[in-house]
Amino acid sequence: MEDVMDIIENLNKEQREAVFCTEGPLLMLAGAGSGKTRSLTHRIAYLIEEKGIAPWNILAITFTNKAAQEMRERVDSLVGYGSEDIWISTFHATCSRILRRHIDLLGYDRNFTIYDASDQKSLMKEVLKEMKIDTKQFPERSVMSEISSAKNEYKSPLDYRNEYGSNYRNQRIADIYECYQKRLKENNALDFDDLLVKMVDLFQANPEVLEHYQDRFRYIMVDEYQDTNTVQFLLVSLLAKKYRNLCVVGDDDQSIYKFRGANIYNILNFEKVFPDAQVIRLEQNYRSTQNILNAANGVIANNKGRKEKKLWTENQKGELVHFKQYDTEYEEAEGVVSTINFLSMRGVEYKDMAILYRTNAQSRIFEEKLKQRNIPYAIVRGISFYDRKEIKDLMSYLKVVDSGMDDLSVKRIINVPKRGIGQTTINRLQEFAIMNQMSFLDAVFNADEIPEVARALAKLHKFADMIENFRNYSMEHEISELLEYILDVTQYRAELEAEGTDESISRLEDIEELFNDIAYYEEEEENPNLRDFLAEKDMYTLNAGIDNLEEEDNKVLLMTLHNAKGLEFNNVFLGGMEEGVFPGYGAMMSGDESEIEEERRLCYVGITRAKERLFLSSAKRRMLRGQTQYNRHSRFIDEIPSAYLDIKKNNSTHQEVKKTDRPVKYQYGAGAGKPYNLSDFKIKPAGELNYQVGDRVKHIKFGVGTVQEITKGGRDYEVSVDFDRVGRKKMFASFAKLKKVTI
């Protein structure tokens, strides 16, 4: 344990204030790169060392497992012995842990299953089929999103019906929501949203349970408070109501998850909810140069819905923020990648460079150019380990061995590997289960009573005997031994080995990694058991992406701005800085200023990821939604004070560019930033066209259409075609390679 001087020694004035402010509500407004994690962890250490607070009276809530792990490691190094008694976990993990002890008070078995996105989708398919709902009118994804939003706002099916049920669609969604929740309960399952909802339900219905945890967690800290939704706000408010020692940390300028249900007003109105709250602003930045911060301050100052703060640093002034406007998105990508190559040749490692963009679709061209230069790269947010097919299959086996109440897990493995049990048999079993109010597995064990499955009876008996065998085996063996036994009996591994493809080899490696994970769990836990292991792993399905990247990987990282939050890089390339791209077209057309403000906060997040250099770029011409569009550069560029912006000018001549099947790849160089001008390019025109207005023509991608207009330009013919499948498109004749269709 460190003494108090050690705890505060490396903190600035505002950080120390936050550490010393231990009693009553506290809002810590922590700007980007201002050391909020340090402030939080040192505050925890101070509570224990100086204030004598018991570690088990402290609860720290984060949004991701990675953040919780980082906080845990820092607290351990500061506090030492006893730190293991501090609860440091995500919202979902905290709720899961408490519900495992008390959910029986809500009519659930404590051994409940947590459904991930894939499980939810499967269940929703069943619900819609059972209710004979037209999925064209009510797409699964749309309905699930609607229900998730309702849960984020702490609205039950009845609440949803009363508030939104004035039209037919919302009435049906309310019906689906009600049926979906009923089926979840029948499966003794919760989805991720339910973990929070049921926690609030538990506390509101059981004051004695609430008071127990209020007494347990007398000091509560919440990280990334700007990302909380309504149900999270309710949960935190309930827990903190008795002692009111609530410290929330966040930055309203980095609230970018409205689409996930985040409510920025939780942080903006904190002082209204807690009138006696103290507010401490952390404005000293330890990440970026002052020029980068000046750019960020200039942009975000245009938002009205924010709390005033201004980032500053003792770091060097640094380079000006670079901005270059290219003629096309191809040229933009070429320019970005050329700069990356230039920096690399001067000793900058690839891993110190990141390309950020507003939408996933923008990555394609950057990828293409990186491949052309043989520059290694990785796209953040791949398929997470526990979402891979082979892992989900084996985890389902383990879940069924542990508990047969999870219908989806049973259905997943009943014919994996294939054992001749088809969908018709599964449907008959499901109907029997619903009719007799039993689990799907119970229906399997009672298959003799279902005449419709007579042909598959022997196979069902064999499956039931196998599951019973696994359960008996699990009583006397460790989890790793059980998994090995499952792989052996089912021949799951043998089939992959026989396949012998690159994909099967990769899957075998994943299975070995699962064994590694289990081995680590069995080694670290005092009382390792299957149930607790499954409960722990249920939490990891939310955390795909950057956590999976190896630190030693020397690759340029590509990611959306949303995925970049919380990360930092020496060199950042932010592309697509155009009106209609960033800010997005939808935000611009909404007429809602709050939508533009959310886009501006996203821009602020992007800018503040950069430590040393920031490169902004745009394209005058870009393919959007299948159409070539000419875009003005983003308003966010104009909002950066000119004193901090280096705009690349262009005075050189252009070189001839050869015709190609795709949009022109313009020469990258000193002249690339010049505003688009057709006469600048010397491409041979298509010559006399073999078609005219009114003719039917065929395009290799868009199919057949009718020529509407032909305009002769300085370098080529511009042809407008009304295609039968995709509507009207404009294109240059040289690139379109249209062929006349003879009827």
PDB file of C-alpha atoms in Angstrom, residues 448-670:
ATOM      1  CA  ASP A 448     -41.603 -41.745 -27.401  1.00  0.00           C
ATOM      2  CA  GLU A 449     -44.797 -39.765 -26.786  1.00  0.00           C
ATOM      3  CA  ILE A 450     -44.559 -37.904 -30.137  1.00  0.00           C
ATOM      4  CA  PRO A 451     -45.841 -40.089 -33.017  1.00  0.00           C
ATOM      5  CA  GLU A 452     -44.733 -37.535 -35.612  1.00  0.00           C
ATOM      6  CA  VAL A 453     -41.023 -38.162 -34.839  1.00  0.00           C
ATOM      7  CA  ALA A 454     -41.211 -41.965 -34.998  1.00  0.00           C
ATOM      8  CA  ARG A 455     -38.796 -42.198 -37.939  1.00  0.00           C
ATOM      9  CA  ALA A 456     -36.128 -40.267 -36.027  1.00  0.00           C
ATOM     10  CA  LEU A 457     -36.784 -41.948 -32.676  1.00  0.00           C
ATOM     11  CA  ALA A 458     -33.631 -44.048 -32.603  1.00  0.00           C
ATOM     12  CA  LYS A 459     -31.480 -41.016 -33.375  1.00  0.00           C
ATOM     13  CA  LEU A 460     -33.194 -38.960 -30.676  1.00  0.00           C
ATOM     14  CA  HIS A 461     -32.668 -41.741 -28.134  1.00  0.00           C
ATOM     15  CA  LYS A 462     -28.992 -41.846 -29.058  1.00  0.00           C
ATOM     16  CA  PHE A 463     -28.691 -38.053 -28.638  1.00  0.00           C
ATOM     17  CA  ALA A 464     -30.490 -38.111 -25.263  1.00  0.00           C
ATOM     18  CA  ASP A 465     -28.270 -40.966 -24.036  1.00  0.00           C
ATOM     19  CA  MET A 466     -25.186 -39.032 -25.149  1.00  0.00           C
ATOM     20  CA  ILE A 467     -26.211 -35.912 -23.186  1.00  0.00           C
ATOM     21  CA  GLU A 468     -26.948 -38.018 -20.106  1.00  0.00           C
ATOM     22  CA  ASN A 469     -23.553 -39.682 -20.533  1.00  0.00           C
ATOM     23  CA  PHE A 470     -21.842 -36.248 -20.706  1.00  0.00           C
ATOM     24  CA  ARG A 471     -23.649 -35.132 -17.550  1.00  0.00           C
ATOM     25  CA  ASN A 472     -22.545 -38.194 -15.622  1.00  0.00           C
ATOM     26  CA  TYR A 473     -19.003 -37.700 -16.867  1.00  0.00           C
ATOM     27  CA  SER A 474     -19.003 -34.038 -15.776  1.00  0.00           C
ATOM     28  CA  MET A 475     -19.722 -35.051 -12.165  1.00  0.00           C
ATOM     29  CA  GLU A 476     -16.326 -36.693 -11.792  1.00  0.00           C
ATOM     30  CA  HIS A 477     -14.119 -34.714 -14.182  1.00  0.00           C
ATOM     31  CA  GLU A 478     -12.796 -31.217 -14.766  1.00  0.00           C
ATOM     32  CA  ILE A 479     -14.138 -28.931 -17.498  1.00  0.00           C
ATOM     33  CA  SER A 480     -11.142 -29.513 -19.764  1.00  0.00           C
ATOM     34  CA  GLU A 481     -11.545 -33.281 -19.465  1.00  0.00           C
ATOM     35  CA  LEU A 482     -15.271 -32.956 -20.191  1.00  0.00           C
ATOM     36  CA  LEU A 483     -14.583 -30.952 -23.342  1.00  0.00           C
ATOM     37  CA  GLU A 484     -12.030 -33.497 -24.520  1.00  0.00           C
ATOM     38  CA  TYR A 485     -14.591 -36.253 -23.923  1.00  0.00           C
ATOM     39  CA  ILE A 486     -17.274 -34.340 -25.894  1.00  0.00           C
ATOM     40  CA  LEU A 487     -14.892 -33.867 -28.822  1.00  0.00           C
ATOM     41  CA  ASP A 488     -14.021 -37.567 -28.768  1.00  0.00           C
ATOM     42  CA  VAL A 489     -17.571 -38.939 -28.527  1.00  0.00           C
ATOM     43  CA  THR A 490     -19.078 -36.539 -31.096  1.00  0.00           C
ATOM     44  CA  GLN A 491     -16.096 -36.834 -33.457  1.00  0.00           C
ATOM     45  CA  TYR A 492     -16.246 -33.037 -33.821  1.00  0.00           C
ATOM     46  CA  ARG A 493     -12.459 -32.650 -33.918  1.00  0.00           C
ATOM     47  CA  ALA A 494     -11.975 -35.731 -36.129  1.00  0.00           C
ATOM     48  CA  GLU A 495     -14.281 -34.282 -38.784  1.00  0.00           C
ATOM     49  CA  LEU A 496     -12.300 -31.040 -38.886  1.00  0.00           C
ATOM     50  CA  GLU A 497      -9.022 -32.951 -39.119  1.00  0.00           C
ATOM     51  CA  ALA A 498     -10.397 -35.017 -41.998  1.00  0.00           C
ATOM     52  CA  GLU A 499     -11.517 -31.895 -43.816  1.00  0.00           C
ATOM     53  CA  GLY A 500      -7.922 -30.635 -44.005  1.00  0.00           C
ATOM     54  CA  THR A 501      -8.693 -27.140 -45.346  1.00  0.00           C
ATOM     55  CA  ASP A 502      -7.174 -23.852 -44.199  1.00  0.00           C
ATOM     56  CA  GLU A 503     -10.524 -23.021 -42.598  1.00  0.00           C
ATOM     57  CA  SER A 504     -10.680 -26.311 -40.684  1.00  0.00           C
ATOM     58  CA  ILE A 505      -7.096 -25.857 -39.486  1.00  0.00           C
ATOM     59  CA  SER A 506      -8.028 -22.388 -38.227  1.00  0.00           C
ATOM     60  CA  ARG A 507     -11.023 -23.869 -36.409  1.00  0.00           C
ATOM     61  CA  LEU A 508      -8.858 -26.542 -34.798  1.00  0.00           C
ATOM     62  CA  GLU A 509      -6.552 -23.779 -33.557  1.00  0.00           C
ATOM     63  CA  ASP A 510      -9.566 -22.002 -32.061  1.00  0.00           C
ATOM     64  CA  ILE A 511     -10.535 -25.186 -30.218  1.00  0.00           C
ATOM     65  CA  GLU A 512      -7.022 -25.449 -28.815  1.00  0.00           C
ATOM     66  CA  GLU A 513      -7.300 -21.866 -27.651  1.00  0.00           C
ATOM     67  CA  LEU A 514     -10.568 -22.721 -25.904  1.00  0.00           C
ATOM     68  CA  PHE A 515      -8.691 -25.412 -24.007  1.00  0.00           C
ATOM     69  CA  ASN A 516      -6.085 -22.796 -23.065  1.00  0.00           C
ATOM     70  CA  ASP A 517      -8.825 -20.534 -21.733  1.00  0.00           C
ATOM     71  CA  ILE A 518     -10.378 -23.332 -19.688  1.00  0.00           C
ATOM     72  CA  ALA A 519      -6.977 -24.357 -18.353  1.00  0.00           C
ATOM     73  CA  TYR A 520      -6.310 -20.803 -17.223  1.00  0.00           C
ATOM     74  CA  TYR A 521      -9.707 -20.634 -15.512  1.00  0.00           C
ATOM     75  CA  GLU A 522      -9.156 -23.953 -13.726  1.00  0.00           C
ATOM     76  CA  GLU A 523      -5.728 -22.824 -12.552  1.00  0.00           C
ATOM     77  CA  GLU A 524      -6.804 -19.410 -11.295  1.00  0.00           C
ATOM     78  CA  GLU A 525     -10.116 -20.246  -9.609  1.00  0.00           C
ATOM     79  CA  GLU A 526     -10.237 -21.623  -6.098  1.00  0.00           C
ATOM     80  CA  ASN A 527     -13.335 -23.699  -6.868  1.00  0.00           C
ATOM     81  CA  PRO A 528     -13.551 -24.073 -10.673  1.00  0.00           C
ATOM     82  CA  ASN A 529     -16.875 -25.379 -11.923  1.00  0.00           C
ATOM     83  CA  LEU A 530     -18.743 -25.505 -15.207  1.00  0.00           C
ATOM     84  CA  ARG A 531     -21.595 -23.197 -14.165  1.00  0.00           C
ATOM     85  CA  ASP A 532     -19.381 -20.325 -13.059  1.00  0.00           C
ATOM     86  CA  PHE A 533     -17.166 -20.744 -16.122  1.00  0.00           C
ATOM     87  CA  LEU A 534     -20.163 -20.441 -18.456  1.00  0.00           C
ATOM     88  CA  ALA A 535     -21.477 -17.414 -16.552  1.00  0.00           C
ATOM     89  CA  GLU A 536     -18.090 -15.718 -16.872  1.00  0.00           C
ATOM     90  CA  LYS A 537     -17.835 -16.443 -20.607  1.00  0.00           C
ATOM     91  CA  ASP A 538     -21.307 -15.091 -21.274  1.00  0.00           C
ATOM     92  CA  MET A 539     -19.817 -11.641 -20.620  1.00  0.00           C
ATOM     93  CA  TYR A 540     -17.220 -11.855 -23.341  1.00  0.00           C
ATOM     94  CA  THR A 541     -19.576 -11.966 -26.280  1.00  0.00           C
ATOM     95  CA  LEU A 542     -19.933  -8.167 -26.092  1.00  0.00           C
ATOM     96  CA  ASN A 543     -16.261  -7.452 -26.475  1.00  0.00           C
ATOM     97  CA  ALA A 544     -15.101  -8.133 -30.018  1.00  0.00           C
ATOM     98  CA  GLY A 545     -12.535  -6.015 -31.785  1.00  0.00           C
ATOM     99  CA  ILE A 546      -9.481  -4.152 -30.620  1.00  0.00           C
ATOM    100  CA  ASP A 547      -9.064  -6.384 -27.587  1.00  0.00           C
ATOM    101  CA  ASN A 548      -8.189  -9.230 -29.964  1.00  0.00           C
ATOM    102  CA  LEU A 549      -5.308  -7.431 -31.668  1.00  0.00           C
ATOM    103  CA  GLU A 550      -1.828  -8.500 -30.654  1.00  0.00           C
ATOM    104  CA  GLU A 551       0.283  -5.624 -29.393  1.00  0.00           C
ATOM    105  CA  GLU A 552       3.276  -6.760 -31.377  1.00  0.00           C
ATOM    106  CA  ASP A 553       1.356  -6.709 -34.670  1.00  0.00           C
ATOM    107  CA  ASN A 554       2.965  -4.013 -36.805  1.00  0.00           C
ATOM    108  CA  LYS A 555      -0.034  -3.115 -38.951  1.00  0.00           C
ATOM    109  CA  VAL A 556      -1.863   0.007 -40.009  1.00  0.00           C
ATOM    110  CA  LEU A 557      -5.234  -0.054 -38.250  1.00  0.00           C
ATOM    111  CA  LEU A 558      -8.443   0.786 -40.103  1.00  0.00           C
ATOM    112  CA  MET A 559     -11.580   1.540 -38.161  1.00  0.00           C
ATOM    113  CA  THR A 560     -14.707   3.633 -37.938  1.00  0.00           C
ATOM    114  CA  LEU A 561     -14.666   6.668 -35.701  1.00  0.00           C
ATOM    115  CA  HIS A 562     -16.977   4.888 -33.260  1.00  0.00           C
ATOM    116  CA  ASN A 563     -14.530   2.024 -32.912  1.00  0.00           C
ATOM    117  CA  ALA A 564     -11.640   4.477 -32.408  1.00  0.00           C
ATOM    118  CA  LYS A 565     -13.020   5.875 -29.171  1.00  0.00           C
ATOM    119  CA  GLY A 566     -10.687   5.249 -26.257  1.00  0.00           C
ATOM    120  CA  LEU A 567      -7.686   4.625 -28.526  1.00  0.00           C
ATOM    121  CA  GLU A 568      -4.753   6.832 -29.486  1.00  0.00           C
ATOM    122  CA  PHE A 569      -2.181   6.851 -32.287  1.00  0.00           C
ATOM    123  CA  ASN A 570       0.857   8.946 -33.131  1.00  0.00           C
ATOM    124  CA  ASN A 571      -0.430   9.513 -36.663  1.00  0.00           C
ATOM    125  CA  VAL A 572      -4.108   9.672 -37.576  1.00  0.00           C
ATOM    126  CA  PHE A 573      -5.628   9.886 -41.063  1.00  0.00           C
ATOM    127  CA  LEU A 574      -9.261  10.982 -41.034  1.00  0.00           C
ATOM    128  CA  GLY A 575     -10.803  10.579 -44.490  1.00  0.00           C
ATOM    129  CA  GLY A 576     -14.081  11.524 -46.140  1.00  0.00           C
ATOM    130  CA  MET A 577     -14.273  15.017 -44.639  1.00  0.00           C
ATOM    131  CA  GLU A 578     -17.140  16.038 -46.894  1.00  0.00           C
ATOM    132  CA  GLU A 579     -20.694  17.306 -46.510  1.00  0.00           C
ATOM    133  CA  GLY A 580     -22.966  14.290 -46.908  1.00  0.00           C
ATOM    134  CA  VAL A 581     -20.251  11.930 -45.748  1.00  0.00           C
ATOM    135  CA  PHE A 582     -19.160  13.575 -42.510  1.00  0.00           C
ATOM    136  CA  PRO A 583     -21.478  14.970 -41.309  1.00  0.00           C
ATOM    137  CA  GLY A 584     -23.607  12.253 -42.838  1.00  0.00           C
ATOM    138  CA  TYR A 585     -26.423  12.883 -45.274  1.00  0.00           C
ATOM    139  CA  GLY A 586     -29.040  11.597 -42.821  1.00  0.00           C
ATOM    140  CA  ALA A 587     -27.952  14.023 -40.105  1.00  0.00           C
ATOM    141  CA  MET A 588     -27.939  16.913 -42.568  1.00  0.00           C
ATOM    142  CA  MET A 589     -31.423  16.105 -43.884  1.00  0.00           C
ATOM    143  CA  SER A 590     -32.985  15.413 -40.484  1.00  0.00           C
ATOM    144  CA  GLY A 591     -33.480  19.064 -39.641  1.00  0.00           C
ATOM    145  CA  ASP A 592     -32.497  18.161 -36.074  1.00  0.00           C
ATOM    146  CA  GLU A 593     -29.530  20.160 -34.835  1.00  0.00           C
ATOM    147  CA  SER A 594     -28.828  17.520 -32.180  1.00  0.00           C
ATOM    148  CA  GLU A 595     -27.987  15.081 -34.994  1.00  0.00           C
ATOM    149  CA  ILE A 596     -25.358  17.479 -36.349  1.00  0.00           C
ATOM    150  CA  GLU A 597     -24.030  17.987 -32.823  1.00  0.00           C
ATOM    151  CA  GLU A 598     -23.591  14.222 -32.434  1.00  0.00           C
ATOM    152  CA  GLU A 599     -21.631  14.177 -35.718  1.00  0.00           C
ATOM    153  CA  ARG A 600     -19.496  17.053 -34.448  1.00  0.00           C
ATOM    154  CA  ARG A 601     -18.738  15.166 -31.232  1.00  0.00           C
ATOM    155  CA  LEU A 602     -17.695  12.230 -33.388  1.00  0.00           C
ATOM    156  CA  CYS A 603     -15.337  14.529 -35.290  1.00  0.00           C
ATOM    157  CA  TYR A 604     -13.941  15.754 -31.972  1.00  0.00           C
ATOM    158  CA  VAL A 605     -13.303  12.143 -30.943  1.00  0.00           C
ATOM    159  CA  GLY A 606     -11.484  11.510 -34.234  1.00  0.00           C
ATOM    160  CA  ILE A 607      -9.268  14.582 -33.920  1.00  0.00           C
ATOM    161  CA  THR A 608      -8.314  13.819 -30.318  1.00  0.00           C
ATOM    162  CA  ARG A 609      -7.117  10.295 -31.207  1.00  0.00           C
ATOM    163  CA  ALA A 610      -4.000  11.896 -32.745  1.00  0.00           C
ATOM    164  CA  LYS A 611      -0.891  12.420 -30.633  1.00  0.00           C
ATOM    165  CA  GLU A 612       1.647  13.911 -33.060  1.00  0.00           C
ATOM    166  CA  ARG A 613       0.205  14.288 -36.548  1.00  0.00           C
ATOM    167  CA  LEU A 614      -3.303  14.611 -37.910  1.00  0.00           C
ATOM    168  CA  PHE A 615      -4.105  14.314 -41.618  1.00  0.00           C
ATOM    169  CA  LEU A 616      -7.585  15.288 -42.784  1.00  0.00           C
ATOM    170  CA  SER A 617      -8.735  14.631 -46.333  1.00  0.00           C
ATOM    171  CA  SER A 618     -11.751  14.883 -48.612  1.00  0.00           C
ATOM    172  CA  ALA A 619     -12.741  14.092 -52.180  1.00  0.00           C
ATOM    173  CA  LYS A 620     -14.596  16.447 -54.504  1.00  0.00           C
ATOM    174  CA  ARG A 621     -16.135  13.495 -56.354  1.00  0.00           C
ATOM    175  CA  ARG A 622     -17.271  10.308 -54.649  1.00  0.00           C
ATOM    176  CA  MET A 623     -19.541   7.381 -55.392  1.00  0.00           C
ATOM    177  CA  LEU A 624     -22.321   7.469 -52.828  1.00  0.00           C
ATOM    178  CA  ARG A 625     -25.387   5.246 -52.834  1.00  0.00           C
ATOM    179  CA  GLY A 626     -24.511   4.180 -56.381  1.00  0.00           C
ATOM    180  CA  GLN A 627     -24.285   7.738 -57.697  1.00  0.00           C
ATOM    181  CA  THR A 628     -21.348   9.989 -58.433  1.00  0.00           C
ATOM    182  CA  GLN A 629     -21.687  13.001 -56.181  1.00  0.00           C
ATOM    183  CA  TYR A 630     -19.769  16.262 -56.040  1.00  0.00           C
ATOM    184  CA  ASN A 631     -19.308  17.292 -52.436  1.00  0.00           C
ATOM    185  CA  ARG A 632     -18.112  20.377 -50.669  1.00  0.00           C
ATOM    186  CA  HIS A 633     -15.565  19.776 -47.927  1.00  0.00           C
ATOM    187  CA  SER A 634     -16.993  19.275 -44.453  1.00  0.00           C
ATOM    188  CA  ARG A 635     -18.175  22.193 -42.322  1.00  0.00           C
ATOM    189  CA  PHE A 636     -15.903  20.744 -39.626  1.00  0.00           C
ATOM    190  CA  ILE A 637     -12.887  21.795 -41.695  1.00  0.00           C
ATOM    191  CA  ASP A 638     -14.205  25.365 -41.708  1.00  0.00           C
ATOM    192  CA  GLU A 639     -14.643  25.225 -37.935  1.00  0.00           C
ATOM    193  CA  ILE A 640     -10.927  24.610 -37.368  1.00  0.00           C
ATOM    194  CA  PRO A 641      -9.238  28.010 -36.878  1.00  0.00           C
ATOM    195  CA  SER A 642      -7.088  28.711 -39.944  1.00  0.00           C
ATOM    196  CA  ALA A 643      -4.029  29.409 -37.768  1.00  0.00           C
ATOM    197  CA  TYR A 644      -3.881  25.682 -36.894  1.00  0.00           C
ATOM    198  CA  LEU A 645      -4.636  24.279 -40.342  1.00  0.00           C
ATOM    199  CA  ASP A 646      -2.189  23.540 -43.150  1.00  0.00           C
ATOM    200  CA  ILE A 647      -4.189  23.385 -46.383  1.00  0.00           C
ATOM    201  CA  LYS A 648      -2.226  21.754 -49.171  1.00  0.00           C
ATOM    202  CA  LYS A 649      -2.122  23.940 -52.263  1.00  0.00           C
ATOM    203  CA  ASN A 650      -1.474  22.727 -55.758  1.00  0.00           C
ATOM    204  CA  ASN A 651       0.266  24.324 -58.677  1.00  0.00           C
ATOM    205  CA  SER A 652       1.868  21.552 -60.680  1.00  0.00           C
ATOM    206  CA  THR A 653       0.821  20.066 -64.006  1.00  0.00           C
ATOM    207  CA  HIS A 654      -1.109  16.855 -64.395  1.00  0.00           C
ATOM    208  CA  GLN A 655       0.083  13.758 -66.180  1.00  0.00           C
ATOM    209  CA  GLU A 656      -1.950  11.701 -68.602  1.00  0.00           C
ATOM    210  CA  VAL A 657      -4.007   8.962 -67.029  1.00  0.00           C
ATOM    211  CA  LYS A 658      -4.856   5.848 -69.010  1.00  0.00           C
ATOM    212  CA  LYS A 659      -8.393   4.640 -69.511  1.00  0.00           C
ATOM    213  CA  THR A 660      -9.569   2.000 -67.077  1.00  0.00           C
ATOM    214  CA  ASP A 661     -12.604  -0.103 -66.299  1.00  0.00           C
ATOM    215  CA  ARG A 662     -13.100   1.656 -63.018  1.00  0.00           C
ATOM    216  CA  PRO A 663     -13.253   5.322 -62.033  1.00  0.00           C
ATOM    217  CA  VAL A 664     -10.097   7.233 -62.950  1.00  0.00           C
ATOM    218  CA  LYS A 665      -7.123   6.822 -60.639  1.00  0.00           C
ATOM    219  CA  TYR A 666      -5.759  10.343 -60.701  1.00  0.00           C
ATOM    220  CA  GLN A 667      -2.077  11.112 -60.263  1.00  0.00           C
ATOM    221  CA  TYR A 668      -1.129  11.604 -56.651  1.00  0.00           C
ATOM    222  CA  GLY A 669       1.426  14.299 -56.081  1.00  0.00           C
ATOM    223  CA  ALA A 670       1.864  17.982 -55.468  1.00  0.00           C
TER     224      ALA A 670
END
